[in-house]
Amino acid sequence: MGGFPGEAFQPQPDGTLRCPADHPRYPQDRRPERDGRVRIVYAAHLAHCRACPFRPDCQGYGADTLTPRRVSAVLWPLDTPPVLAVHSCPLPSAPGLLGVGI
């Protein structure tokens, strides 16, 4: 899509991201993913992006847009094990025995 990669936006101890122009990106939305991960969408204040000298480099092809740059991070919750570890159920030893009072 052009612009700075996601790695250019550094996580901060207060839960925000810091952009290459040293402006904060604030969590705007949290979306659960099907596999147990959580996608956090970060956005800037529009005034920071409009006046930013890095805007053409940051927003790439969308540098003339009226919205601030949005960045998302996908995280595994600490209390949720990976999906492969959650789905461990024993297989029947012989075919056709499922649902026979097991």
GROMACS .gro file of C-alpha atoms in nm:
model
  102
    1MET     CA    1   0.000   0.000   0.000
    2GLY     CA    2   0.302   0.230   0.021
    3GLY     CA    3   0.413   0.439   0.313
    4PHE     CA    4   0.606   0.341   0.624
    5PRO     CA    5   0.579  -0.025   0.728
    6GLY     CA    6   0.409  -0.120   1.053
    7GLU     CA    7   0.748  -0.179   1.217
    8ALA     CA    8   0.815   0.198   1.196
    9PHE     CA    9   0.544   0.256   1.460
   10GLN     CA   10   0.699   0.169   1.796
   11PRO     CA   11   0.490   0.043   2.093
   12GLN     CA   12   0.502   0.266   2.401
   13PRO     CA   13   0.457   0.171   2.771
   14ASP     CA   14   0.131   0.369   2.789
   15GLY     CA   15  -0.035   0.150   2.521
   16THR     CA   16   0.007   0.391   2.231
   17LEU     CA   17   0.230   0.365   1.924
   18ARG     CA   18   0.487   0.629   1.828
   19CYS     CA   19   0.513   0.719   1.458
   20PRO     CA   20   0.835   0.812   1.273
   21ALA     CA   21   0.742   1.183   1.318
   22ASP     CA   22   0.729   1.122   1.697
   23HIS     CA   23   0.350   1.161   1.723
   24PRO     CA   24   0.133   0.917   1.921
   25ARG     CA   25  -0.115   0.674   1.767
   26TYR     CA   26  -0.401   0.588   2.002
   27PRO     CA   27  -0.595   0.260   2.022
   28GLN     CA   28  -0.919   0.315   1.837
   29ASP     CA   29  -1.071  -0.032   1.800
   30ARG     CA   30  -1.015  -0.388   1.924
   31ARG     CA   31  -1.132  -0.668   1.697
   32PRO     CA   32  -1.123  -1.038   1.790
   33GLU     CA   33  -0.980  -1.264   1.520
   34ARG     CA   34  -1.117  -1.615   1.461
   35ASP     CA   35  -0.800  -1.784   1.588
   36GLY     CA   36  -0.804  -1.614   1.931
   37ARG     CA   37  -0.581  -1.321   1.844
   38VAL     CA   38  -0.687  -0.960   1.893
   39ARG     CA   39  -0.635  -0.690   1.629
   40ILE     CA   40  -0.586  -0.343   1.775
   41VAL     CA   41  -0.636  -0.053   1.534
   42TYR     CA   42  -0.446   0.267   1.614
   43ALA     CA   43  -0.509   0.613   1.470
   44ALA     CA   44  -0.356   0.959   1.506
   45HIS     CA   45  -0.515   1.294   1.565
   46LEU     CA   46  -0.599   1.437   1.225
   47ALA     CA   47  -0.413   1.760   1.304
   48HIS     CA   48  -0.089   1.564   1.351
   49CYS     CA   49  -0.114   1.402   1.006
   50ARG     CA   50  -0.226   1.712   0.816
   51ALA     CA   51   0.075   1.918   0.929
   52CYS     CA   52   0.328   1.634   0.917
   53PRO     CA   53   0.625   1.671   0.679
   54PHE     CA   54   0.640   1.288   0.651
   55ARG     CA   55   0.279   1.260   0.530
   56PRO     CA   56   0.363   1.169   0.167
   57ASP     CA   57   0.612   0.906   0.288
   58CYS     CA   58   0.380   0.775   0.558
   59GLN     CA   59   0.050   0.751   0.373
   60GLY     CA   60   0.200   0.659   0.036
   61TYR     CA   61  -0.058   0.671  -0.241
   62GLY     CA   62  -0.320   0.809  -0.001
   63ALA     CA   63  -0.124   1.122   0.097
   64ASP     CA   64  -0.408   1.345  -0.021
   65THR     CA   65  -0.666   1.168   0.197
   66LEU     CA   66  -0.860   1.359   0.461
   67THR     CA   67  -0.812   1.091   0.728
   68PRO     CA   68  -0.514   1.020   0.955
   69ARG     CA   69  -0.291   0.715   0.909
   70ARG     CA   70  -0.422   0.402   1.077
   71VAL     CA   71  -0.201   0.113   1.185
   72SER     CA   72  -0.307  -0.222   1.330
   73ALA     CA   73  -0.125  -0.471   1.550
   74VAL     CA   74  -0.229  -0.834   1.593
   75LEU     CA   75  -0.161  -0.980   1.937
   76TRP     CA   76  -0.201  -1.313   2.113
   77PRO     CA   77  -0.366  -1.266   2.455
   78LEU     CA   78  -0.131  -1.383   2.732
   79ASP     CA   79  -0.393  -1.610   2.890
   80THR     CA   80  -0.484  -1.786   2.562
   81PRO     CA   81  -0.261  -2.071   2.443
   82PRO     CA   82  -0.203  -2.114   2.070
   83VAL     CA   83  -0.496  -2.266   1.880
   84LEU     CA   84  -0.315  -2.593   1.809
   85ALA     CA   85  -0.275  -2.662   2.182
   86VAL     CA   86  -0.644  -2.593   2.249
   87HIS     CA   87  -0.774  -2.846   1.994
   88SER     CA   88  -0.629  -3.169   2.127
   89CYS     CA   89  -0.898  -3.435   2.143
   90PRO     CA   90  -0.830  -3.808   2.127
   91LEU     CA   91  -0.924  -3.992   1.810
   92PRO     CA   92  -1.120  -4.318   1.833
   93SER     CA   93  -0.910  -4.632   1.799
   94ALA     CA   94  -1.143  -4.792   1.548
   95PRO     CA   95  -1.347  -4.630   1.271
   96GLY     CA   96  -1.720  -4.594   1.326
   97LEU     CA   97  -1.710  -4.574   1.708
   98LEU     CA   98  -1.792  -4.205   1.740
   99GLY     CA   99  -2.112  -4.144   1.937
  100VAL     CA  100  -2.142  -4.497   2.078
  101GLY     CA  101  -2.167  -4.387   2.442
  102ILE     CA  102  -1.806  -4.274   2.472
   0.00000   0.00000   0.00000
